[in-house]
């Protein structure tokens, strides 16, 4: 009898098949869905990306950041800068957005890592504020009031004409479809990338740090290095998402791009509601979040109040979120990370 | 009737069971010693009685009333004070403040006051304004005992007050025990040093692997009995 | 001369920030809890005073005396029934719960009072100023600063001269051993947060008298408070005052150079201190 060490479970195999079908459907979505749906899906996918990266930081790395808006805003402004000042095409500029976020992540980490725990959280927030205030001084990009992408740049964006012709849609709709496909690629790459990272030796160590700091210490996990890797990775990804979000919006201002509510509070709620420290959690969380928003957004502040209270209640009664509740009951893991022994025969019947 | 009594007391750390139905008794004005090897469950027993570890309502009674379900602060207010293993002085408090905090939950007039504690351990009076943790191990142990006495407890639980101390220092500290008894407290003394325990105790319980394996008055127990109770008969 | 004036205004402004920060510092010192809703609680305090002023026709200074017990009770219950449940090894629950609280509170205030900015009614005293040689000092800033000093003196007395203060320190050292002294850690924590909210109310009074406020300004106050605490060194109240002063002076000096740089200058000062003294100016030995 052959033993095999695998991380697969029957559920994860089914999930992989369902996931593959879902991806095909999502790719094909613009061929049969209206513009409203595409915009909603763009919102869901970009929030999902932000949530996955925050979850990587806080749920796996124990680094609770309240300063993710620094990377969204910096990425967005880098994209606008590249397009407006250098005349680059917006699509490749998204990569620059990620790089810009990565660049400011280095000094941010340098300062914030001097603080621990809760103070780290507020430290990241302070730095995000500093970046916002500095960007607001950038007069060529509109200073405090912000600016728009020039019409010529958005009209001639890569792939837009192709999409117009292939799908027979107007230019504005084509831009949304392009943004949606890019968001889909980014979301798939993010989930795949994080899943891969968590299954590498380093990533397993990271999960070990989360589950049991003492044990991880005794195994000699280099926590300092892991912190840097996780922080920079998530800054890069958050910056890419920020660039993409503002490429689609085509209009930017410091207050919007560095909004703690939009880019950090919502993201935290998504992860907490769905289940922190799992890949499945943010996926569920973003769907719940979107449903709540569709139902309650008209109620303005009531909506946010509800989200705040919901986060408190979930944190107290089900700290592993909705996915945690589900997987506890069913033992389901769609993205299994633990390795398990299969095949062969075990002499003891203990699990 | 016993002043303090445990009945079928069990204790767990997570899934690990550390006590298996322990029955002990402490009479009024009595001193009882609990001896046993490392890991026998002595500290666990003390912590269970003091309420630091949860246990069943019926398992511990004090003065005829069940205290098993009370919290540590409530039990302390009833008059059961503990000198915890490892002394556990508060580093942010001076020696005198460490003593004073001992009366926080129970302000019963009695023999023990700052003055009488300083009479018992004169060195502490000299060091009263030093931080508690700036003292030697023996002096810290004196503070920990004094702190527990300050509330004039009816029962004093002492967990390894000789731990890590030089023999002369141990002698100094044990000299205080007769005075503590004389002032009216009943005591449970957990001790690894068997000779020391035998000298002060009216009765002795020996524990092994979470159970009481032997009990009796010091002169009724032979060396072999104790040796067997300590390490198991197979040794 | 103008520079001396700027710096003195900054020092006095630091008093306000020290008031913002003292409650945060107290709670952190005792239970290692950082309350992300601290700034929003200050703003809520200002609205509470405003409501009392409007309903009872009191002057703000009298309304504070009504608000203080209410806020103490709020803090006590908040800690006892919500925040105590989040304390432990894991830092996520307290952070996420207080963050949720911050968002909920902000939006509750928005719902109740709209986004319009408000101000507590001022009178001749609050707008008066005194001449000290060549510079003019506002009575309000002076009162604020004096209150900050009084609050810190009071807290130090409480900490080092009273039985409650001993219990605070003992519980902060070791809650389990404290319970062997008859201390109920849960109640000690609740009392500490109650006291923190009393200071928050005093801070709220000056916040509302000196400038306009609206439901959204809480997070910025949290940040100033946090910067003052870190600059001073965790757990040192006089350090917190100095931290407040450093932020205040940096802000007024920044504003004197360019009005747009006021807030930025405060943050930069914080980052510089963090760079050269990561544990603050007066770090506590046993942290
Ligand atoms: N906090 C804890 N968590 C898990 N297990 C514990 C804990 N404290 C004690 N134990 C276990 O419970 C058992 C009894 O421990 P206890 O400390 O009561 O022994 P003891 O008799 O006081 O030993 P010693 O003489 O070394 O102080 C031991 O097996 C110990 O490993
Ligand atoms: Mg022990």
Coordinates of N, CA and C in Angstrom, one line a residue, chain C residues 53-266:
Chain C
X53 N -26.6 71.1 27.5 CA -26.7 72.5 27.4 C -28.0 73.0 26.8
X54 N -28.4 72.3 25.8 CA -29.7 72.7 25.1 C -30.9 72.3 25.9
X55 N -30.9 71.1 26.5 CA -32.1 70.6 27.2 C -32.3 71.3 28.5
X56 N -31.2 71.4 29.3 CA -31.3 71.9 30.7 C -30.9 73.4 30.8
X57 N -30.5 74.0 29.6 CA -30.1 75.4 29.7 C -28.9 75.7 30.6
X58 N -28.1 74.7 30.7 CA -26.9 74.9 31.6 C -25.8 75.5 30.8
X59 N -24.8 76.1 31.5 CA -23.6 76.5 30.8 C -22.8 75.2 30.6
X60 N -21.9 75.2 29.6 CA -21.2 74.0 29.3 C -20.4 73.5 30.5
X61 N -19.9 74.4 31.3 CA -19.0 74.1 32.4 C -19.8 73.3 33.5
X62 N -21.1 73.7 33.6 CA -22.0 73.0 34.5 C -22.5 71.7 33.9
X63 N -22.8 71.7 32.7 CA -23.2 70.5 32.0 C -22.3 69.4 32.1
X64 N -21.0 69.7 32.2 CA -19.9 68.7 32.3 C -20.2 67.8 33.6
X65 N -20.6 68.5 34.7 CA -20.8 67.8 35.9 C -22.0 66.8 35.8
X66 N -22.9 67.1 34.9 CA -24.0 66.1 34.7 C -23.4 65.0 33.8
X67 N -22.6 65.4 32.8 CA -22.1 64.4 31.8 C -21.2 63.4 32.4
X68 N -20.4 63.9 33.4 CA -19.3 63.0 33.9 C -19.8 61.7 34.5
X69 N -20.8 61.7 35.4 CA -21.3 60.4 35.9 C -21.9 59.6 34.8
X70 N -22.6 60.2 33.8 CA -23.2 59.4 32.7 C -22.1 58.7 31.9
X71 N -21.0 59.5 31.6 CA -19.9 58.9 30.8 C -19.2 57.9 31.6
X72 N -19.0 58.1 32.9 CA -18.4 57.1 33.8 C -19.2 55.8 33.7
X73 N -20.5 55.9 33.8 CA -21.3 54.7 33.7 C -21.2 54.0 32.4
X74 N -21.2 54.8 31.3 CA -21.1 54.2 30.0 C -19.8 53.4 29.9
X75 N -18.7 54.1 30.3 CA -17.4 53.4 30.3 C -17.4 52.1 31.1
X76 N -18.0 52.2 32.2 CA -18.0 51.0 33.1 C -18.7 49.8 32.4
X77 N -19.9 50.1 31.9 CA -20.7 49.1 31.3 C -20.0 48.6 30.0
X78 N -19.5 49.5 29.2 CA -18.8 49.2 28.0 C -17.7 48.2 28.2
X79 N -16.9 48.5 29.3 CA -15.8 47.6 29.6 C -16.3 46.3 30.1
X80 N -17.2 46.4 31.1 CA -17.6 45.2 31.8 C -18.3 44.2 30.9
X81 N -19.2 44.7 30.0 CA -20.0 43.8 29.2 C -19.6 43.6 27.8
X82 N -18.7 44.4 27.3 CA -18.3 44.2 25.9 C -16.7 44.0 25.9
X83 N -16.0 45.0 26.3 CA -14.6 44.9 26.1 C -13.8 43.9 26.9
X84 N -14.3 43.6 28.1 CA -13.7 42.6 28.9 C -13.7 41.2 28.2
X85 N -14.7 41.0 27.4 CA -14.9 39.8 26.7 C -13.8 39.6 25.6
X86 N -13.2 40.7 25.2 CA -12.2 40.7 24.1 C -10.8 40.6 24.6
X87 N -10.6 40.7 25.9 CA -9.2 40.7 26.4 C -8.6 39.3 26.4
X88 N -7.4 39.2 26.1 CA -6.7 37.9 26.1 C -5.4 38.0 25.3
X89 N -4.9 36.8 24.9 CA -3.6 36.7 24.2 C -3.8 37.3 22.8
X90 N -4.9 37.0 22.2 CA -5.1 37.4 20.8 C -5.4 38.9 20.7
X91 N -4.7 39.6 19.8 CA -4.9 41.1 19.8 C -6.1 41.4 18.8
X92 N -6.5 40.4 18.0 CA -7.5 40.7 17.0 C -8.9 41.1 17.6
X93 N -9.4 40.4 18.6 CA -10.7 40.7 19.1 C -10.9 42.2 19.6
X94 N -9.9 42.6 20.5 CA -10.1 44.0 21.0 C -10.0 45.0 19.9
X95 N -9.1 44.8 18.9 CA -8.9 45.7 17.9 C -10.2 45.8 17.0
X96 N -10.6 44.6 16.6 CA -11.8 44.6 15.7 C -13.1 45.0 16.3
X97 N -13.2 44.7 17.6 CA -14.4 45.1 18.3 C -14.5 46.6 18.5
X98 N -13.3 47.2 18.9 CA -13.3 48.6 19.1 C -13.4 49.4 17.8
X99 N -12.9 48.8 16.7 CA -13.0 49.4 15.4 C -14.4 49.4 14.9
X100 N -15.1 48.3 15.2 CA -16.5 48.2 14.8 C -17.3 49.2 15.7
X101 N -16.9 49.3 16.9 CA -17.6 50.3 17.8 C -17.4 51.7 17.3
X102 N -16.2 52.0 16.8 CA -15.9 53.3 16.3 C -16.8 53.7 15.1
X103 N -16.9 52.7 14.2 CA -17.7 53.0 13.0 C -19.2 53.1 13.4
X104 N -19.6 52.2 14.3 CA -21.0 52.3 14.7 C -21.3 53.6 15.4
X105 N -20.4 54.0 16.3 CA -20.6 55.2 17.0 C -20.7 56.5 16.1
X106 N -19.7 56.5 15.2 CA -19.7 57.6 14.2 C -21.0 57.8 13.5
X107 N -21.5 56.6 13.1 CA -22.7 56.7 12.2 C -23.9 56.9 13.1
X108 N -23.9 56.4 14.3 CA -25.0 56.7 15.2 C -25.1 58.2 15.4
X109 N -23.9 58.9 15.6 CA -23.9 60.3 15.8 C -24.4 61.0 14.5
X110 N -24.0 60.5 13.4 CA -24.4 61.1 12.1 C -25.9 61.0 12.0
X111 N -26.5 59.9 12.4 CA -27.9 59.7 12.3 C -28.6 60.7 13.3
X112 N -28.0 60.8 14.5 CA -28.7 61.6 15.5 C -28.5 63.1 15.3
X113 N -27.4 63.5 14.8 CA -27.1 64.9 14.8 C -26.7 65.5 13.5
X114 N -26.8 64.7 12.4 CA -26.5 65.1 11.1 C -25.0 65.4 11.0
X115 N -24.5 65.7 9.8 CA -23.1 65.9 9.6 C -22.8 67.4 9.8
X116 N -23.8 68.2 10.1 CA -23.5 69.7 10.3 C -22.5 69.9 11.5
X117 N -21.7 70.9 11.4 CA -20.8 71.0 12.5 C -21.4 71.9 13.6
X118 N -21.1 71.6 14.8 CA -21.7 72.2 16.0 C -20.6 72.8 16.8
X119 N -21.0 73.7 17.8 CA -20.1 74.2 18.7 C -20.8 74.4 20.0
X120 N -20.1 74.3 21.1 CA -20.7 74.6 22.4 C -20.8 76.1 22.6
X121 N -21.8 76.6 23.2 CA -22.0 78.0 23.3 C -20.8 78.6 24.1
X122 N -20.3 79.7 23.6 CA -19.2 80.4 24.4 C -19.7 81.6 25.0
X123 N -19.0 82.1 26.0 CA -19.4 83.4 26.6 C -18.2 84.3 26.7
X124 N -18.3 85.4 27.4 CA -17.3 86.3 27.5 C -16.0 85.7 28.0
X125 N -16.1 84.8 29.0 CA -14.9 84.2 29.6 C -14.2 83.4 28.6
X126 N -14.9 82.6 27.8 CA -14.3 81.6 26.9 C -13.6 82.3 25.7
X127 N -14.1 83.5 25.4 CA -13.4 84.2 24.3 C -12.4 85.2 24.8
X128 N -12.3 85.4 26.1 CA -11.4 86.4 26.6 C -9.9 86.0 26.4
X129 N -9.1 87.0 26.6 CA -7.6 86.7 26.6 C -6.9 87.6 27.5
X130 N -5.7 87.2 27.9 CA -4.9 88.0 28.8 C -3.6 88.3 28.2
X131 N -3.1 89.5 28.5 CA -1.8 89.9 27.9 C -0.7 89.5 28.9
X132 N 0.2 88.8 28.4 CA 1.4 88.5 29.2 C 2.6 89.1 28.5
X133 N 2.9 90.3 28.9 CA 4.0 91.0 28.2 C 3.6 91.2 26.7
X134 N 4.5 90.9 25.8 CA 4.2 91.2 24.4 C 3.2 90.2 23.8
X135 N 2.9 89.1 24.4 CA 2.0 88.1 23.8 C 0.7 88.0 24.5
X136 N -0.3 87.7 23.7 CA -1.7 87.6 24.2 C -2.0 86.1 24.3
X137 N -2.6 85.7 25.5 CA -2.9 84.3 25.6 C -4.4 84.2 25.8
X138 N -5.0 83.3 25.1 CA -6.5 83.1 25.2 C -6.8 82.4 26.5
X139 N -7.9 82.8 27.2 CA -8.2 82.1 28.4 C -8.6 80.7 28.2
X140 N -9.2 80.4 27.1 CA -9.6 79.0 26.8 C -8.4 78.1 26.7
X141 N -7.4 78.4 25.9 CA -6.2 77.6 25.8 C -5.6 77.4 27.2
X142 N -5.5 78.5 27.9 CA -4.9 78.4 29.3 C -5.7 77.4 30.2
X143 N -7.0 77.6 30.1 CA -7.8 76.7 30.9 C -7.6 75.2 30.5
X144 N -7.6 75.0 29.2 CA -7.4 73.7 28.7 C -6.1 73.1 29.2
X145 N -5.0 73.9 29.1 CA -3.7 73.4 29.6 C -3.7 73.1 31.1
X146 N -4.3 74.0 31.8 CA -4.4 73.8 33.3 C -5.2 72.6 33.6
X147 N -6.2 72.3 32.9 CA -7.0 71.1 33.1 C -6.2 69.9 32.9
X148 N -5.4 69.9 31.8 CA -4.6 68.8 31.4 C -3.7 68.5 32.6
X149 N -3.0 69.5 33.1 CA -2.1 69.3 34.2 C -2.8 68.8 35.4
X150 N -4.0 69.4 35.7 CA -4.7 68.9 36.8 C -5.1 67.4 36.7
X151 N -5.6 67.1 35.5 CA -6.0 65.7 35.3 C -4.8 64.7 35.5
X152 N -3.6 65.1 35.0 CA -2.5 64.3 35.2 C -2.0 64.2 36.6
X153 N -2.0 65.3 37.3 CA -1.7 65.3 38.7 C -2.7 64.4 39.4
X154 N -4.0 64.6 39.1 CA -5.0 63.8 39.8 C -4.8 62.3 39.5
X155 N -4.6 61.9 38.3 CA -4.4 60.5 38.0 C -3.2 60.0 38.7
X156 N -2.1 60.8 38.8 CA -0.9 60.3 39.5 C -1.2 60.1 41.0
X157 N -2.0 61.0 41.6 CA -2.4 60.8 42.9 C -3.2 59.5 43.1
X158 N -4.1 59.4 42.2 CA -5.0 58.2 42.2 C -4.1 56.9 42.2
X159 N -3.2 56.9 41.3 CA -2.4 55.8 41.0 C -1.5 55.4 42.2
X160 N -0.9 56.5 42.8 CA 0.2 56.2 43.8 C -0.2 56.5 45.2
X161 N -1.4 57.0 45.4 CA -1.8 57.4 46.8 C -3.1 56.7 47.3
X162 N -3.7 56.0 46.4 CA -5.0 55.4 46.8 C -5.0 53.9 46.7
X163 N -5.9 53.2 47.4 CA -6.0 51.8 47.3 C -6.4 51.4 45.9
X164 N -7.3 52.1 45.3 CA -7.8 51.8 44.0 C -6.6 51.8 43.0
X165 N -5.7 52.8 43.2 CA -4.5 53.0 42.4 C -3.6 51.8 42.5
X166 N -3.5 51.3 43.8 CA -2.7 50.1 44.0 C -3.3 48.9 43.3
X167 N -4.6 48.8 43.4 CA -5.3 47.7 42.7 C -5.1 47.8 41.2
X168 N -5.2 49.0 40.6 CA -4.9 49.2 39.2 C -3.5 48.6 38.8
X169 N -2.5 49.0 39.6 CA -1.2 48.6 39.2 C -1.0 47.1 39.4
X170 N -1.6 46.6 40.5 CA -1.4 45.2 40.8 C -2.1 44.3 39.7
X171 N -3.3 44.8 39.3 CA -4.0 44.0 38.3 C -3.3 44.1 37.0
X172 N -2.7 45.2 36.7 CA -2.0 45.4 35.5 C -0.8 44.5 35.5
X173 N -0.1 44.3 36.6 CA 1.0 43.4 36.7 C 0.6 41.9 36.5
X174 N -0.5 41.5 37.2 CA -0.8 40.1 37.2 C -2.2 39.9 37.7
X175 N -3.1 39.8 36.8 CA -4.5 39.8 37.2 C -4.9 38.6 38.0
X176 N -4.3 37.4 37.8 CA -4.6 36.2 38.6 C -4.2 36.4 40.0
X177 N -3.0 36.8 40.2 CA -2.5 37.0 41.6 C -3.3 38.1 42.3
X178 N -3.7 39.1 41.5 CA -4.6 40.2 42.1 C -5.9 39.6 42.6
X179 N -6.4 38.6 41.9 CA -7.7 38.1 42.4 C -7.5 37.4 43.7
X180 N -6.3 36.9 44.0 CA -6.0 36.3 45.3 C -6.0 37.3 46.4
X181 N -5.9 38.6 46.0 CA -6.0 39.7 47.0 C -7.4 40.2 47.2
X182 N -8.3 39.5 46.5 CA -9.7 39.9 46.7 C -10.1 40.9 45.6
X183 N -9.2 41.1 44.6 CA -9.5 42.1 43.6 C -10.3 41.4 42.5
X184 N -11.4 42.0 42.0 CA -12.1 41.5 40.8 C -11.5 42.2 39.6
X185 N -10.7 41.5 38.8 CA -10.0 42.2 37.7 C -11.1 42.8 36.7
X186 N -12.2 42.1 36.5 CA -13.2 42.6 35.6 C -13.7 44.0 36.0
X187 N -13.9 44.1 37.3 CA -14.4 45.4 37.8 C -13.4 46.5 37.8
X188 N -12.1 46.1 38.1 CA -11.0 47.0 38.0 C -10.9 47.6 36.6
X189 N -11.0 46.7 35.6 CA -10.9 47.2 34.3 C -12.1 48.1 34.0
X190 N -13.3 47.7 34.4 CA -14.5 48.5 34.2 C -14.3 49.9 34.8
X191 N -13.8 49.9 36.0 CA -13.6 51.2 36.7 C -12.6 52.1 35.9
X192 N -11.5 51.4 35.5 CA -10.5 52.2 34.7 C -11.1 52.8 33.5
X193 N -11.9 52.1 32.7 CA -12.5 52.6 31.5 C -13.5 53.7 31.9
X194 N -14.2 53.5 33.0 CA -15.1 54.6 33.5 C -14.3 55.9 33.7
X195 N -13.2 55.8 34.4 CA -12.4 57.0 34.7 C -11.8 57.5 33.4
X196 N -11.4 56.7 32.5 CA -11.0 57.1 31.2 C -12.1 58.0 30.5
X197 N -13.3 57.6 30.6 CA -14.4 58.3 30.0 C -14.7 59.6 30.7
X198 N -14.4 59.7 32.0 CA -14.5 60.9 32.7 C -13.5 61.9 32.1
X199 N -12.3 61.5 31.9 CA -11.3 62.4 31.2 C -11.7 62.7 29.8
X200 N -12.3 61.7 29.1 CA -12.8 62.0 27.8 C -13.8 63.1 27.8
X201 N -14.6 63.1 28.8 CA -15.7 64.2 28.9 C -15.0 65.5 29.1
X202 N -14.0 65.6 29.9 CA -13.3 66.9 30.1 C -12.7 67.3 28.8
X203 N -12.1 66.4 28.1 CA -11.5 66.7 26.8 C -12.6 67.2 25.9
X204 N -13.7 66.5 25.9 CA -14.8 66.9 25.0 C -15.3 68.3 25.3
X205 N -15.3 68.7 26.5 CA -15.7 70.1 26.8 C -14.8 71.1 26.1
X206 N -13.5 70.9 26.2 CA -12.6 71.8 25.5 C -12.7 71.7 24.0
X207 N -12.8 70.5 23.6 CA -12.9 70.3 22.1 C -14.1 71.1 21.6
X208 N -15.2 71.0 22.3 CA -16.5 71.7 21.8 C -16.4 73.2 22.0
X209 N -15.7 73.6 23.0 CA -15.7 75.1 23.3 C -14.7 75.8 22.3
X210 N -13.6 75.1 22.0 CA -12.6 75.8 21.2 C -12.8 75.7 19.7
X211 N -13.5 74.7 19.2 CA -13.7 74.7 17.8 C -15.0 73.9 17.4
X212 N -15.3 74.0 16.2 CA -16.4 73.2 15.7 C -16.1 71.7 15.7
X213 N -17.2 71.0 15.9 CA -17.0 69.5 15.8 C -18.2 68.9 15.0
X214 N -17.9 67.8 14.4 CA -19.0 67.0 13.7 C -18.7 65.5 13.9
X215 N -19.6 64.7 13.6 CA -19.4 63.2 13.9 C -18.2 62.6 13.3
X216 N -17.6 63.2 12.3 CA -16.5 62.5 11.6 C -15.1 62.8 12.1
X217 N -15.0 63.7 13.1 CA -13.7 64.1 13.5 C -13.0 63.2 14.6
X218 N -13.7 62.2 15.0 CA -13.2 61.3 16.0 C -11.9 60.6 15.7
X219 N -11.8 60.0 14.5 CA -10.5 59.3 14.2 C -9.3 60.2 14.3
X220 N -9.4 61.4 13.8 CA -8.3 62.3 13.9 C -7.9 62.5 15.3
X221 N -8.9 62.7 16.2 CA -8.5 62.9 17.7 C -7.8 61.7 18.2
X222 N -8.3 60.5 17.8 CA -7.6 59.2 18.2 C -6.2 59.2 17.8
X223 N -5.9 59.7 16.6 CA -4.6 59.7 16.1 C -3.7 60.6 16.9
X224 N -4.2 61.8 17.2 CA -3.4 62.8 18.0 C -3.1 62.2 19.3
X225 N -4.1 61.6 19.9 CA -4.0 61.0 21.3 C -2.9 59.9 21.2
X226 N -3.0 59.1 20.2 CA -2.1 58.0 20.1 C -0.7 58.5 19.9
X227 N -0.5 59.5 19.1 CA 0.8 60.0 18.9 C 1.4 60.6 20.2
X228 N 0.6 61.3 20.9 CA 1.1 61.8 22.2 C 1.5 60.7 23.1
X229 N 0.7 59.6 23.2 CA 1.0 58.5 24.1 C 2.4 57.9 23.7
X230 N 2.5 57.6 22.4 CA 3.7 56.9 21.9 C 5.0 57.8 22.1
X231 N 4.8 59.1 21.8 CA 6.0 60.0 22.0 C 6.4 60.0 23.5
X232 N 5.4 60.1 24.4 CA 5.7 60.2 25.8 C 6.3 58.9 26.3
X233 N 6.0 57.8 25.7 CA 6.4 56.5 26.3 C 5.2 55.8 26.9
X234 N 4.9 54.6 26.6 CA 3.7 53.9 27.1 C 3.6 53.9 28.6
X235 N 2.5 54.4 29.1 CA 2.3 54.3 30.5 C 2.8 55.5 31.4
X236 N 3.5 56.4 30.7 CA 4.0 57.6 31.5 C 3.1 58.8 31.2
X237 N 2.4 59.2 32.3 CA 1.4 60.3 32.1 C 2.0 61.6 31.8
X238 N 3.1 61.9 32.5 CA 3.8 63.2 32.2 C 4.4 63.1 30.8
X239 N 4.9 62.0 30.5 CA 5.4 61.8 29.1 C 4.3 62.1 28.1
X240 N 3.1 61.6 28.4 CA 1.9 61.9 27.5 C 1.7 63.4 27.3
X241 N 1.8 64.2 28.4 CA 1.7 65.6 28.3 C 2.8 66.2 27.4
X242 N 4.0 65.7 27.6 CA 5.1 66.2 26.8 C 4.8 65.8 25.3
X243 N 4.3 64.6 25.1 CA 4.0 64.2 23.8 C 2.9 65.1 23.1
X244 N 1.9 65.4 23.9 CA 0.9 66.3 23.4 C 1.5 67.7 23.0
X245 N 2.4 68.2 23.9 CA 3.0 69.5 23.6 C 3.8 69.4 22.3
X246 N 4.6 68.3 22.1 CA 5.4 68.2 20.9 C 4.5 68.2 19.7
X247 N 3.4 67.5 19.7 CA 2.5 67.5 18.6 C 1.9 68.9 18.4
X248 N 1.5 69.5 19.5 CA 0.9 70.8 19.4 C 1.8 71.9 18.8
X249 N 3.1 71.9 19.3 CA 4.0 72.9 18.8 C 4.3 72.6 17.3
X250 N 4.5 71.3 17.0 CA 4.8 71.0 15.6 C 3.7 71.5 14.7
X251 N 2.4 71.3 15.2 CA 1.3 71.8 14.4 C 1.3 73.3 14.2
X252 N 1.5 74.0 15.3 CA 1.4 75.5 15.2 C 2.5 76.0 14.4
X253 N 3.7 75.4 14.6 CA 4.9 75.9 13.8 C 4.6 75.5 12.3
X254 N 4.2 74.3 12.0 CA 3.9 73.9 10.7 C 2.8 74.9 10.0
X255 N 1.8 75.2 10.8 CA 0.8 76.1 10.3 C 1.3 77.5 10.0
X256 N 2.3 77.9 10.9 CA 2.8 79.3 10.7 C 3.6 79.3 9.4
X257 N 4.2 78.2 9.0 CA 4.9 78.2 7.7 C 4.0 78.2 6.5
X258 N 3.0 77.2 6.6 CA 2.0 77.1 5.6 C 0.8 76.4 6.2
X259 N -0.3 77.1 6.2 CA -1.5 76.6 6.8 C -1.9 75.1 6.5
X260 N -1.5 74.7 5.2 CA -1.8 73.4 4.8 C -1.0 72.3 5.5
X261 N 0.1 72.8 6.1 CA 1.0 71.8 6.7 C 0.8 71.5 8.2
X262 N -0.2 72.1 8.7 CA -0.5 72.0 10.2 C -0.5 70.6 10.6
X263 N -1.4 69.8 10.1 CA -1.6 68.4 10.5 C -0.4 67.6 10.2
X264 N 0.1 67.8 8.9 CA 1.2 67.0 8.4 C 2.4 67.2 9.4
X265 N 2.6 68.4 9.8 CA 3.8 68.7 10.7 C 3.7 67.9 12.0
X266 N 2.5 67.8 12.5 CA 2.3 67.0 13.8 C 2.7 65.5 13.5

